[in-house]
PDB file of C-alpha atoms in Angstrom:
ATOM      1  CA  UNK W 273      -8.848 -16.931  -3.597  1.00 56.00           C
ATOM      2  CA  UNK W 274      -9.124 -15.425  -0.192  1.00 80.00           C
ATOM      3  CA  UNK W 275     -10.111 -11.640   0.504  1.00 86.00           C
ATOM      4  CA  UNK W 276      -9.746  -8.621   2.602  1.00 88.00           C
ATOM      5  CA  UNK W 277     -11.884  -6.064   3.588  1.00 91.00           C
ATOM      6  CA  UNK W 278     -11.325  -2.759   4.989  1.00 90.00           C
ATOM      7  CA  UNK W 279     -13.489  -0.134   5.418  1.00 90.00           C
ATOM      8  CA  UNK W 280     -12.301   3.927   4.495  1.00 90.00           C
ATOM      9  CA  UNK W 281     -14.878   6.870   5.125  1.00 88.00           C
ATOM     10  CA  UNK W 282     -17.715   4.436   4.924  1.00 86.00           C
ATOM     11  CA  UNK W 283     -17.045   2.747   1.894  1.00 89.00           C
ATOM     12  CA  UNK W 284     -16.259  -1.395   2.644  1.00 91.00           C
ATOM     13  CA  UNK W 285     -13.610  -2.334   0.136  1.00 94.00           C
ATOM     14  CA  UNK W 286     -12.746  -6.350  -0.657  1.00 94.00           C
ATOM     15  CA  UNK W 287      -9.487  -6.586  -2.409  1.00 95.00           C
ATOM     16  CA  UNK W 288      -8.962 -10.411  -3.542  1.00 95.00           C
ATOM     17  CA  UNK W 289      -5.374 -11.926  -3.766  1.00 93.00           C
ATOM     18  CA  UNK W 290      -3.071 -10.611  -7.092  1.00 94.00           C
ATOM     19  CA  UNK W 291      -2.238 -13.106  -9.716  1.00 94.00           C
ATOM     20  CA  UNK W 292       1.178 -13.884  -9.530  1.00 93.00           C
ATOM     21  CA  UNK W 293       2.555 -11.416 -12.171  1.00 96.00           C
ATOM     22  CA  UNK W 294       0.333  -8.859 -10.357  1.00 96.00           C
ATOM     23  CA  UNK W 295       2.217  -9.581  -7.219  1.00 93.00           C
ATOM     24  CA  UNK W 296       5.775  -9.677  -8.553  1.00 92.00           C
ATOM     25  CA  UNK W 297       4.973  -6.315 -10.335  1.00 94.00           C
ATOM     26  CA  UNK W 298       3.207  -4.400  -6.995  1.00 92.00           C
ATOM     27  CA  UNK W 299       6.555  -5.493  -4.923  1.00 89.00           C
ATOM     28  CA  UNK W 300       8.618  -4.308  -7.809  1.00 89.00           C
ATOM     29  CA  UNK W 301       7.082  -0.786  -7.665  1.00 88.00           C
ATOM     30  CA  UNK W 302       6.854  -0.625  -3.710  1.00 82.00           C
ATOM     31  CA  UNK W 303      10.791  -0.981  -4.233  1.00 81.00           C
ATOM     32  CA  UNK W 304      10.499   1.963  -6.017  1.00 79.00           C
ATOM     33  CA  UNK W 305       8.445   3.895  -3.796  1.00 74.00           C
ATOM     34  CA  UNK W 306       9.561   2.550  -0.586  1.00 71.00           C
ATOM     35  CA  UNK W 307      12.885   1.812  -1.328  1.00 70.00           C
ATOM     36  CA  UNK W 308      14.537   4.617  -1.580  1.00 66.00           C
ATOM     37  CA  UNK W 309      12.750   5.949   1.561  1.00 63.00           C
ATOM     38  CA  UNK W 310      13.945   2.685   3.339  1.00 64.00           C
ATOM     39  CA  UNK W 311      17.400   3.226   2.253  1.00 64.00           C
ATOM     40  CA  UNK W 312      17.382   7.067   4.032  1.00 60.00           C
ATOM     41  CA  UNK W 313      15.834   5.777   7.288  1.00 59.00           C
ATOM     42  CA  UNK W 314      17.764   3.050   7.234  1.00 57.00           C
ATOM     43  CA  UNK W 315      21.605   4.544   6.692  1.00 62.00           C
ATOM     44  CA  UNK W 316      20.687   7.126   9.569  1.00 58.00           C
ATOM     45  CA  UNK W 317      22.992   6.708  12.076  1.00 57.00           C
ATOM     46  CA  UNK W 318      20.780   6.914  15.113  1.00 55.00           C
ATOM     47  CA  UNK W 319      17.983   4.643  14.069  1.00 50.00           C
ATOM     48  CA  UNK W 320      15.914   4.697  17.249  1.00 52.00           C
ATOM     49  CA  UNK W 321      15.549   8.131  17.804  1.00 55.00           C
ATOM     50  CA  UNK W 322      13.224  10.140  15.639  1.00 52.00           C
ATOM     51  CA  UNK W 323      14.900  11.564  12.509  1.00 53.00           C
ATOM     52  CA  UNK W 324      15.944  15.228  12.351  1.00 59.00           C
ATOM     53  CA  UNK W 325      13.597  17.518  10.103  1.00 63.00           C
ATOM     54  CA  UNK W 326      16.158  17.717   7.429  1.00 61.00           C
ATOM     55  CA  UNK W 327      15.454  13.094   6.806  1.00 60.00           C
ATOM     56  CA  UNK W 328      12.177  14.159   6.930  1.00 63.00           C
ATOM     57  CA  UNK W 329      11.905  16.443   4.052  1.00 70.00           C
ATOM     58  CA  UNK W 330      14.483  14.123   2.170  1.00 67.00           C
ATOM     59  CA  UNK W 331      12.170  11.144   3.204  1.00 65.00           C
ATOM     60  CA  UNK W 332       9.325  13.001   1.892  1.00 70.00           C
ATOM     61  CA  UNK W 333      11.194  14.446  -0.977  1.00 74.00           C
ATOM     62  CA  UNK W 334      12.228  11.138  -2.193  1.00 71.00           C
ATOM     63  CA  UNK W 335       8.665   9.639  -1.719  1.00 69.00           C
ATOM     64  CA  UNK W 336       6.915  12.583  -4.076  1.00 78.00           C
ATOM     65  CA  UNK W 337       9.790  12.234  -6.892  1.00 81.00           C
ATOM     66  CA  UNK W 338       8.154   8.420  -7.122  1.00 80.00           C
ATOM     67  CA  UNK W 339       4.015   9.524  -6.316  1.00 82.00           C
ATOM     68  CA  UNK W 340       3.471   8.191 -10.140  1.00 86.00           C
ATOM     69  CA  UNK W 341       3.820   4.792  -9.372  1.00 86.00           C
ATOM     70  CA  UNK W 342       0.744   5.089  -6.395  1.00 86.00           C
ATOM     71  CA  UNK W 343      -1.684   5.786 -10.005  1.00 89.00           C
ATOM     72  CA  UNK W 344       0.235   2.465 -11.104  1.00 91.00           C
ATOM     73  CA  UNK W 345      -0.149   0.447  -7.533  1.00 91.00           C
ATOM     74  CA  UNK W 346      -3.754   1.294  -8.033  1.00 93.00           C
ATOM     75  CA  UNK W 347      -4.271   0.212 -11.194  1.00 95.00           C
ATOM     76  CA  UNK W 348      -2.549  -3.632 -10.325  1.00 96.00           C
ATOM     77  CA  UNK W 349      -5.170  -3.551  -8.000  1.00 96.00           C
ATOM     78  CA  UNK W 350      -8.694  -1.999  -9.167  1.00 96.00           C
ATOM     79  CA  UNK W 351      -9.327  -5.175 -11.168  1.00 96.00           C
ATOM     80  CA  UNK W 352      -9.318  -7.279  -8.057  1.00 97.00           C
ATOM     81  CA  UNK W 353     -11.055  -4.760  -5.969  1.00 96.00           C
ATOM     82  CA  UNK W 354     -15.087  -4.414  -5.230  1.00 95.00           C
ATOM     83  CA  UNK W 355     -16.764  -1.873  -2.968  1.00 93.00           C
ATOM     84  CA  UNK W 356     -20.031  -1.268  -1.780  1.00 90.00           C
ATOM     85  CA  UNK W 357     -21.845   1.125  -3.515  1.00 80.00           C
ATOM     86  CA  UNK W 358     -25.825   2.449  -3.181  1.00 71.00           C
ATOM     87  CA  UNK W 359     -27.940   1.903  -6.535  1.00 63.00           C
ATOM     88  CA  UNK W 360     -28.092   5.752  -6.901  1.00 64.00           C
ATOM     89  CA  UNK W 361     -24.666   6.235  -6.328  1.00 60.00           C
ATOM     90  CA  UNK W 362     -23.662   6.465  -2.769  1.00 65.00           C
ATOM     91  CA  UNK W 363     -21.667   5.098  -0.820  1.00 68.00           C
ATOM     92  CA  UNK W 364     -22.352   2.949   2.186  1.00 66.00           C
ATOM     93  CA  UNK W 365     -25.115   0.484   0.260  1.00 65.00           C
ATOM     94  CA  UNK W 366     -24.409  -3.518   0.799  1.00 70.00           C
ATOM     95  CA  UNK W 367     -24.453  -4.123  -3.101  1.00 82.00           C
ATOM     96  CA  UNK W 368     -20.994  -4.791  -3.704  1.00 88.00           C
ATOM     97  CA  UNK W 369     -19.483  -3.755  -7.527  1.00 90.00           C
ATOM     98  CA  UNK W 370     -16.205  -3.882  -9.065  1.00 93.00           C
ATOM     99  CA  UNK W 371     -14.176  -0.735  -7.733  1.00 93.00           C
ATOM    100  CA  UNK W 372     -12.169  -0.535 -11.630  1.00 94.00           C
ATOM    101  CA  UNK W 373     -15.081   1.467 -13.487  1.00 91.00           C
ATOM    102  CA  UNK W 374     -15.235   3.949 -10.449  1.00 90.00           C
ATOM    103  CA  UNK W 375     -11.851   4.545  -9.274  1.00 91.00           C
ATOM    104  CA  UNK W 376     -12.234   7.959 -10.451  1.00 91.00           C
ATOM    105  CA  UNK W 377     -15.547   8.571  -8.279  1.00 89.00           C
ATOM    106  CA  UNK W 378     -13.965   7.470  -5.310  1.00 89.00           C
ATOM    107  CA  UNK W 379     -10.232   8.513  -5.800  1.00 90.00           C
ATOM    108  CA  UNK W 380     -10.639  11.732  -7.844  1.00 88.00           C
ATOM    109  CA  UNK W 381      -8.753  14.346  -5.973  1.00 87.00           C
ATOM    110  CA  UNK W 382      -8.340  12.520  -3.004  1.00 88.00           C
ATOM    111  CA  UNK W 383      -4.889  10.707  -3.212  1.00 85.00           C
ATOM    112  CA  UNK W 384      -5.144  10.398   0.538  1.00 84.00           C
ATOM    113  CA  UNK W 385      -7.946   7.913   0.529  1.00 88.00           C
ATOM    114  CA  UNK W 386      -6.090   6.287  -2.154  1.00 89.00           C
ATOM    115  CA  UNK W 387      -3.182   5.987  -0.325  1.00 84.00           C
ATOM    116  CA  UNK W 388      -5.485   5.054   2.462  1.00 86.00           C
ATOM    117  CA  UNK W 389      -7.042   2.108   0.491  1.00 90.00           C
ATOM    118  CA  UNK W 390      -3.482   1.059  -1.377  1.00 87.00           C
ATOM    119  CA  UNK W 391      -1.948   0.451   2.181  1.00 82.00           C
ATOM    120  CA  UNK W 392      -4.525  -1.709   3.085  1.00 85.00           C
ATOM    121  CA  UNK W 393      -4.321  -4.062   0.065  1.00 89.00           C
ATOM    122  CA  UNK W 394      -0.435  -3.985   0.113  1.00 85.00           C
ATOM    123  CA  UNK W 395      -0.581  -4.839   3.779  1.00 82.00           C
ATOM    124  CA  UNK W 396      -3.063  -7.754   2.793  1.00 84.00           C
ATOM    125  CA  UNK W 397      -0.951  -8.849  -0.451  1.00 86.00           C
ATOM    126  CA  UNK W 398       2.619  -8.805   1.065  1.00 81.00           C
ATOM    127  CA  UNK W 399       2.633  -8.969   4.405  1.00 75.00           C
ATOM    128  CA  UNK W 400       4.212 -11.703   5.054  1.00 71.00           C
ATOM    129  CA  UNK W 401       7.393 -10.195   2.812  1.00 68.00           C
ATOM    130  CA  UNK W 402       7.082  -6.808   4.272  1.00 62.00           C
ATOM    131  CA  UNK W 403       6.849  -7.589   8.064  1.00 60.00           C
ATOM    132  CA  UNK W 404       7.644  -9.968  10.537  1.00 52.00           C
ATOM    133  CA  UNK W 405      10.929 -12.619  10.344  1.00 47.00           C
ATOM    134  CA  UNK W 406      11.561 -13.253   6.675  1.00 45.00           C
ATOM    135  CA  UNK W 407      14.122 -12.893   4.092  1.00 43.00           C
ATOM    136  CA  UNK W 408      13.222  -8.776   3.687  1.00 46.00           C
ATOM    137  CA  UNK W 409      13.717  -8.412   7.361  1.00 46.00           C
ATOM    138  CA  UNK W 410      17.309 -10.342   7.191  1.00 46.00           C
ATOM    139  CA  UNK W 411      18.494  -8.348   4.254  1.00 44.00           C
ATOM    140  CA  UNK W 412      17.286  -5.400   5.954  1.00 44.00           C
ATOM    141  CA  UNK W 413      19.350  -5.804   9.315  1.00 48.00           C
ATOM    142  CA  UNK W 414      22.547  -6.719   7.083  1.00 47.00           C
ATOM    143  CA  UNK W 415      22.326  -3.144   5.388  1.00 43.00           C
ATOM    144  CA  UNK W 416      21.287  -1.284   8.196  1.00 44.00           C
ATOM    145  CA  UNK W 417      24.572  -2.687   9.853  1.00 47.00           C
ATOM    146  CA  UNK W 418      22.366  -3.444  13.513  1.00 42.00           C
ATOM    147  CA  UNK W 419      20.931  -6.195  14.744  1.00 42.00           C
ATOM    148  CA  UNK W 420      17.833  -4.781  16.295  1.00 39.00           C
ATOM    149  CA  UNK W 421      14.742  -6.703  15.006  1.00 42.00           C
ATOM    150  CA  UNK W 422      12.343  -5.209  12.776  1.00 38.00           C
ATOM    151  CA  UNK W 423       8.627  -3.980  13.417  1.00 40.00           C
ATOM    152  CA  UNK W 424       6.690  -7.464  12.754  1.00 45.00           C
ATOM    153  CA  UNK W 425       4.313  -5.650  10.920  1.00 44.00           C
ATOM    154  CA  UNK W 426       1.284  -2.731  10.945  1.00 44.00           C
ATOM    155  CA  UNK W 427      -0.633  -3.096  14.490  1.00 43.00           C
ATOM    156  CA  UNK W 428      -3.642  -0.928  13.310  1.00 44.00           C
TER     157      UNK W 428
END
C-alpha cells in the first residue's frame, strides 16, 4: 500500500491507504460533514462572489452541528497512521510509531491540528473523488444548476 506524509508543527505524519470498508465509511461521514455545507454554498445564488456573513455563520453553523463525526474521521484513520516521535516523548525524532496509542498526546485539546492532520489524509484517500473531473464534480454542476467547472483540487 502506498503512503503519504505531511508534516504539522513538526511532527511528520505517514497515513497509509484505508481498507476498503474504511474508505466507503470516511466518504460516508465527509457527506455528513461536508455535505450539508456543500449544499449551502452550492444553492447560493451568486456562486462566484464571496458569500454574505449571514452563509457564513449558517456554513459554520451547519459544520459544528456535525464536529462529532471529525472524533470518528480520526478514528478510521489512527490505525493506519504513524508519526515520528523522540524516545522520551517529543516530537520531531525520526523513530516513526503508530499514531493510534497517542492520538490523545498529540490531539488533546487541539482539534485544529486534528483538523489539520484529517485534511491531509482525506485529501490523500479521496482525492481523486473529491477534486478534479469525476463523477462528484458532474453531480455537483447538475445541482448547482451552472456549468462552471469545479476547483480540480487543494493547490497547497
Amino acid at each position: 500500500m502506498s503512503a503519504t506524509e505531511f508534516e504539522l508543527e513538526g511532527i511528520r505524519f505517514e497515513v497509509k491507504r484505508l481498507s476498503l470498508e474504511d474508505t466507503c465509511a470516511s466518504l460516508e461521514i465527509l457527506g455528513k460533514v461536508l455535505g450539508p455545507v456543500a449544499l449551502e454554498v452550492l444553492s447560493s445564488k451568486d456562486m462566484g462572489a464571496a458569500p454574505p456573513a449571514a452563509l457564513y455563520a449558517q456554513l459554520l453553523s451547519t459544520f459544528l452541528s456535525h464536529a462529532s463525526q471529525i472524533a470518528v474521521l480520526l478514528k478510521i484513520f489512527a490505525p493506519y497512521s504513524r508519526m515520528n516521535r523522540k524516545m522520551d516523548g517529543t516530537y520531531g525524532g525520526a523513530m516513526m510509531v503508530d499514531l493510534k496509542p497517542f492520538m490523545g498526546d498529540v490531539f488533546g485539546g487541539r482539534i485544529d491540528l486534528m483538523v489539520a492532520f484529517l485534511v491531509n489524509a482525506v485529501r490523500a484517500e479521496h482525492a481523486c473523488f473529491l477534486g478534479g473531473t469525476n463523477a462528484l464534480e458532474q453531480l455537483l454542476v447538475q445541482l448547482a444548476g451552472s456549468t462552471s467547472k469545479s476547483p480540480t483540487g487543494p493547490t497547497g
